[in-house]
């Protein structure tokens, strides 16, 4: 199984974390999006990362890939089967993609991608405005959703993967959740990103 995409991407990180949690062996090709690699281009019709090649079976999109991995390697389960839990897990997966990502990308581009990878000055005012104006409602909501160790029920799931992955990109953008203001969220982010599956996926970006 080949996973395409640099794990600086929160979406690629989701796939690596799921495979690590399940103990599935894979080869990682950390290409950037729209890479020239012909194998990647065949697997990703849009040029976006991540994409997968499982012995000739090609699939793109982190959510599609996580559902495929879950069906092929059911243990430990990352997608709940109980109706309400499955609904909420799907909601949080989508929330990461459609609500958190469009906001986190602003400080991530200005504070990390531009200065570190593109050798340009970032627009700090743009980053700070996003943090001050767009983040608080999202963080208020998430803090209110955390009851125990996990976002959904009593088990680690796709919900934790999809939301926590966004907070690593925020760390790269020098943004940490203020424990005084969002205590449950701050503790959950720290504990989730400390899991061995996340630590290995994060370390993969440094290779
Ligand atoms: N919904 C997709 C999003 C994938 C995505 O947008 N990846 C970004 C990198 S973080 C990308 O490849 N962007 C290139 C582009 O938008 O053309 C998923 O979950 O895989």
CSV table of C-alpha atoms and ligand atoms in Angstrom, one decimal:
chain,number,residue,atom,x,y,z
A,1,UNK,CA,0.0,0.0,0.0
A,2,UNK,CA,1.4,3.4,-1.0
A,3,UNK,CA,0.2,6.6,0.6
A,4,UNK,CA,1.0,9.7,-1.5
A,5,UNK,CA,1.4,13.1,0.1
A,6,UNK,CA,3.5,15.1,2.5
A,7,UNK,CA,2.3,14.8,6.0
A,8,UNK,CA,2.6,18.5,6.5
A,9,UNK,CA,-0.9,18.3,5.0
A,10,UNK,CA,-3.6,17.7,7.7
A,11,UNK,CA,-5.5,15.4,5.3
A,12,UNK,CA,-2.5,13.2,4.6
A,13,UNK,CA,-1.8,13.0,8.4
A,14,UNK,CA,-5.3,11.6,8.9
A,15,UNK,CA,-4.4,8.6,6.6
A,16,UNK,CA,-1.1,8.0,8.3
A,17,UNK,CA,-2.6,8.2,11.8
A,18,UNK,CA,-5.4,5.7,10.8
A,19,UNK,CA,-2.9,3.2,9.4
A,20,UNK,CA,-0.6,3.6,12.4
A,21,UNK,CA,-3.6,3.0,14.8
A,22,UNK,CA,-4.4,-0.2,12.9
A,23,UNK,CA,-0.8,-1.3,12.6
A,24,UNK,CA,-1.1,-1.6,8.8
A,25,UNK,CA,2.3,-1.5,6.9
A,26,UNK,CA,2.5,1.0,4.1
A,27,UNK,CA,5.0,2.9,2.0
A,28,UNK,CA,4.9,6.6,2.2
A,29,UNK,CA,5.7,8.8,-0.8
A,30,UNK,CA,5.7,12.4,0.7
A,31,UNK,CA,5.0,14.3,-2.6
A,32,UNK,CA,3.5,17.8,-2.6
A,33,UNK,CA,0.1,18.4,-4.2
A,34,UNK,CA,0.1,18.5,-8.0
A,35,UNK,CA,3.4,16.6,-8.0
A,36,UNK,CA,4.9,15.3,-11.3
A,37,UNK,CA,5.0,11.7,-10.0
A,38,UNK,CA,3.0,9.6,-12.5
A,39,UNK,CA,1.8,7.1,-9.9
A,40,UNK,CA,0.5,10.0,-7.8
A,41,UNK,CA,-1.2,11.6,-10.8
A,42,UNK,CA,-3.0,8.4,-11.6
A,43,UNK,CA,-4.2,8.0,-8.0
A,44,UNK,CA,-5.3,11.6,-7.5
A,45,UNK,CA,-7.6,12.9,-10.3
A,46,UNK,CA,-7.7,16.4,-8.8
A,47,UNK,CA,-3.9,16.6,-7.9
A,48,UNK,CA,-4.8,17.0,-4.2
A,49,UNK,CA,-3.2,15.0,-1.5
A,50,UNK,CA,-3.6,12.4,0.0
A,51,UNK,CA,-4.0,9.6,-2.5
A,52,UNK,CA,-3.6,5.8,-2.2
A,53,UNK,CA,-2.4,3.0,-4.3
A,54,UNK,CA,-3.3,-0.4,-2.7
A,55,UNK,CA,-1.9,-3.0,-5.1
A,56,UNK,CA,-3.4,-1.2,-8.1
A,57,UNK,CA,-6.5,0.0,-6.4
A,58,UNK,CA,-6.4,3.8,-6.6
A,59,UNK,CA,-8.3,6.2,-4.3
A,60,UNK,CA,-8.1,9.9,-3.4
A,61,UNK,CA,-9.6,12.0,-0.5
A,62,UNK,CA,-8.8,11.4,3.1
A,63,UNK,CA,-12.4,10.5,4.1
A,64,UNK,CA,-12.8,8.0,1.2
A,65,UNK,CA,-9.4,6.5,2.1
A,66,UNK,CA,-10.3,6.2,5.8
A,67,UNK,CA,-13.5,4.4,5.0
A,68,UNK,CA,-11.6,2.0,2.6
A,69,UNK,CA,-9.0,1.3,5.3
A,70,UNK,CA,-11.7,0.7,7.9
A,71,UNK,CA,-13.5,-1.8,5.7
A,72,UNK,CA,-10.3,-3.6,4.9
A,73,UNK,CA,-8.8,-3.5,8.4
A,74,UNK,CA,-11.7,-3.3,10.8
A,75,UNK,CA,-9.6,-3.5,14.0
A,76,UNK,CA,-9.3,-1.4,16.0
A,77,UNK,CA,-12.5,0.3,14.8
A,78,UNK,CA,-12.1,4.0,14.0
A,79,UNK,CA,-15.6,4.5,12.6
A,80,UNK,CA,-18.3,3.7,15.2
A,81,UNK,CA,-21.2,1.4,14.1
A,82,UNK,CA,-23.8,2.7,16.6
A,83,UNK,CA,-26.1,5.1,14.7
A,84,UNK,CA,-25.7,8.3,16.7
A,85,UNK,CA,-22.0,7.8,17.2
A,86,UNK,CA,-21.5,7.2,13.5
A,87,UNK,CA,-23.5,10.3,12.7
A,88,UNK,CA,-21.4,12.4,15.1
A,89,UNK,CA,-18.1,10.9,13.9
A,90,UNK,CA,-19.0,11.7,10.3
A,91,UNK,CA,-20.0,15.2,11.3
A,92,UNK,CA,-16.6,15.9,13.0
A,93,UNK,CA,-14.7,14.5,10.1
A,94,UNK,CA,-16.6,16.9,7.8
A,95,UNK,CA,-16.2,19.7,10.4
A,96,UNK,CA,-12.4,19.4,10.2
A,97,UNK,CA,-12.4,19.6,6.4
A,98,UNK,CA,-15.0,22.3,5.8
A,99,UNK,CA,-15.0,24.5,8.9
A,100,UNK,CA,-11.5,24.2,10.6
A,101,UNK,CA,-9.3,23.8,7.5
A,102,UNK,CA,-10.5,27.0,5.6
A,103,UNK,CA,-9.7,29.0,8.7
A,104,UNK,CA,-6.4,27.3,9.9
A,105,UNK,CA,-5.0,27.6,6.4
A,106,UNK,CA,-4.8,31.4,6.8
A,107,UNK,CA,-2.2,31.5,9.7
A,108,UNK,CA,-0.6,28.3,8.4
A,109,UNK,CA,0.1,29.9,5.0
A,110,UNK,CA,1.2,33.3,6.5
A,111,UNK,CA,3.3,32.0,9.4
A,112,UNK,CA,4.6,28.6,8.1
A,113,UNK,CA,4.3,28.0,4.4
A,114,UNK,CA,5.4,31.4,3.1
A,115,UNK,CA,8.4,32.0,5.4
A,116,UNK,CA,9.5,28.3,5.8
A,117,UNK,CA,8.8,26.7,2.4
A,118,UNK,CA,8.2,29.5,-0.1
A,119,UNK,CA,10.9,31.9,1.3
A,120,UNK,CA,8.5,34.8,1.3
A,121,UNK,CA,7.4,37.2,4.0
A,122,UNK,CA,4.1,36.2,5.6
A,123,UNK,CA,1.3,38.6,6.2
A,124,UNK,CA,1.2,38.6,10.0
A,125,UNK,CA,-1.8,41.0,10.2
A,126,UNK,CA,-3.8,38.6,8.1
A,127,UNK,CA,-2.8,35.7,10.3
A,128,UNK,CA,-3.6,37.5,13.5
A,129,UNK,CA,-7.0,38.7,12.2
A,130,UNK,CA,-8.0,35.2,11.4
A,131,UNK,CA,-6.9,34.0,14.8
A,132,UNK,CA,-8.7,36.8,16.6
A,133,UNK,CA,-11.9,36.9,14.6
A,134,UNK,CA,-12.5,33.5,13.1
A,135,UNK,CA,-11.1,31.0,15.6
A,136,UNK,CA,-13.0,31.8,18.9
A,137,UNK,CA,-16.4,30.5,17.7
A,138,UNK,CA,-14.9,27.3,16.4
A,139,UNK,CA,-12.9,26.7,19.6
A,140,UNK,CA,-16.0,27.6,21.8
A,141,UNK,CA,-18.0,25.0,19.9
A,142,UNK,CA,-15.3,22.2,20.2
A,143,UNK,CA,-14.6,22.9,23.9
A,144,UNK,CA,-18.4,22.5,24.5
A,145,UNK,CA,-18.4,19.1,22.7
A,146,UNK,CA,-15.7,17.4,24.7
A,147,UNK,CA,-17.1,15.4,27.6
A,148,UNK,CA,-14.4,12.8,28.2
A,149,UNK,CA,-11.2,11.6,26.5
A,150,UNK,CA,-12.7,11.4,23.0
A,151,UNK,CA,-14.9,13.6,20.8
A,152,UNK,CA,-17.4,10.7,20.2
A,153,UNK,CA,-18.3,8.1,22.8
A,154,UNK,CA,-15.7,6.2,24.7
A,155,UNK,CA,-13.3,5.4,21.9
A,156,UNK,CA,-10.8,7.1,19.7
A,157,UNK,CA,-12.3,7.6,16.3
A,158,UNK,CA,-12.1,9.3,12.9
A,159,UNK,CA,-13.6,12.3,14.7
A,160,UNK,CA,-10.5,12.7,16.9
A,161,UNK,CA,-8.3,12.1,13.9
A,162,UNK,CA,-10.0,14.7,11.7
A,163,UNK,CA,-10.2,17.5,14.2
A,164,UNK,CA,-6.9,17.0,16.0
A,165,UNK,CA,-4.9,16.9,12.8
A,166,UNK,CA,-5.9,20.5,12.2
A,167,UNK,CA,-4.4,21.5,15.5
A,168,UNK,CA,-1.0,20.3,14.6
A,169,UNK,CA,-1.0,22.7,11.6
A,170,UNK,CA,-2.1,25.4,14.0
A,171,UNK,CA,0.9,24.5,16.2
A,172,UNK,CA,3.1,24.9,13.1
A,173,UNK,CA,1.5,28.3,12.7
A,174,UNK,CA,2.5,29.1,16.3
A,175,UNK,CA,-1.0,28.9,17.6
A,176,UNK,CA,-1.8,27.0,20.8
A,177,UNK,CA,-5.2,26.6,22.3
A,178,UNK,CA,-5.3,28.8,25.5
A,179,UNK,CA,-5.9,26.4,28.4
A,180,UNK,CA,-7.4,29.2,30.5
A,181,UNK,CA,-10.1,30.0,27.9
A,182,UNK,CA,-10.8,26.5,26.4
A,183,UNK,CA,-9.6,24.0,29.1
A,184,UNK,CA,-11.2,20.9,27.8
A,185,UNK,CA,-10.1,21.5,24.2
A,186,UNK,CA,-6.6,22.3,25.2
A,187,UNK,CA,-6.2,19.1,27.2
A,188,UNK,CA,-7.8,17.0,24.5
A,189,UNK,CA,-5.6,18.4,21.8
A,190,UNK,CA,-2.4,17.8,23.8
A,191,UNK,CA,-3.4,14.2,24.7
A,192,UNK,CA,-4.5,13.4,21.2
A,193,UNK,CA,-1.5,14.8,19.4
A,194,UNK,CA,0.7,12.8,21.9
A,195,UNK,CA,-0.7,9.5,20.8
A,196,UNK,CA,2.1,7.3,19.1
A,197,UNK,CA,0.0,7.2,15.9
A,198,UNK,CA,0.1,11.0,15.7
A,199,UNK,CA,3.7,11.3,16.8
A,200,UNK,CA,4.8,9.0,14.0
A,201,UNK,CA,2.7,10.8,11.4
A,202,UNK,CA,4.1,14.2,12.5
A,203,UNK,CA,7.7,12.8,12.5
A,204,UNK,CA,7.2,11.6,9.0
A,205,UNK,CA,7.0,15.2,7.8
A,206,UNK,CA,10.5,15.8,9.0
A,207,UNK,CA,12.1,13.1,6.9
B,1,LIG,N1,-11.2,16.8,1.1
B,1,LIG,C1,-9.8,16.5,0.7
B,1,LIG,C2,-9.0,17.7,0.8
B,1,LIG,C3,-7.6,17.5,0.3
B,1,LIG,C4,-6.8,18.8,0.1
B,1,LIG,O1,-7.4,19.9,-0.1
B,1,LIG,N2,-5.5,18.7,0.2
B,1,LIG,C5,-4.7,19.9,0.0
B,1,LIG,C6,-3.4,19.9,0.8
B,1,LIG,S1,-3.7,20.1,2.5
B,1,LIG,C7,-4.3,20.0,-1.5
B,1,LIG,O2,-3.9,19.0,-2.1
B,1,LIG,N3,-4.5,21.2,-2.1
B,1,LIG,C8,-4.2,21.4,-3.5
B,1,LIG,C9,-5.3,22.0,-4.2
B,1,LIG,O3,-6.3,22.4,-3.6
B,1,LIG,O4,-5.3,22.1,-5.4
B,1,LIG,C10,-9.3,15.3,1.6
B,1,LIG,O5,-9.9,15.1,2.7
B,1,LIG,O6,-8.4,14.6,1.2
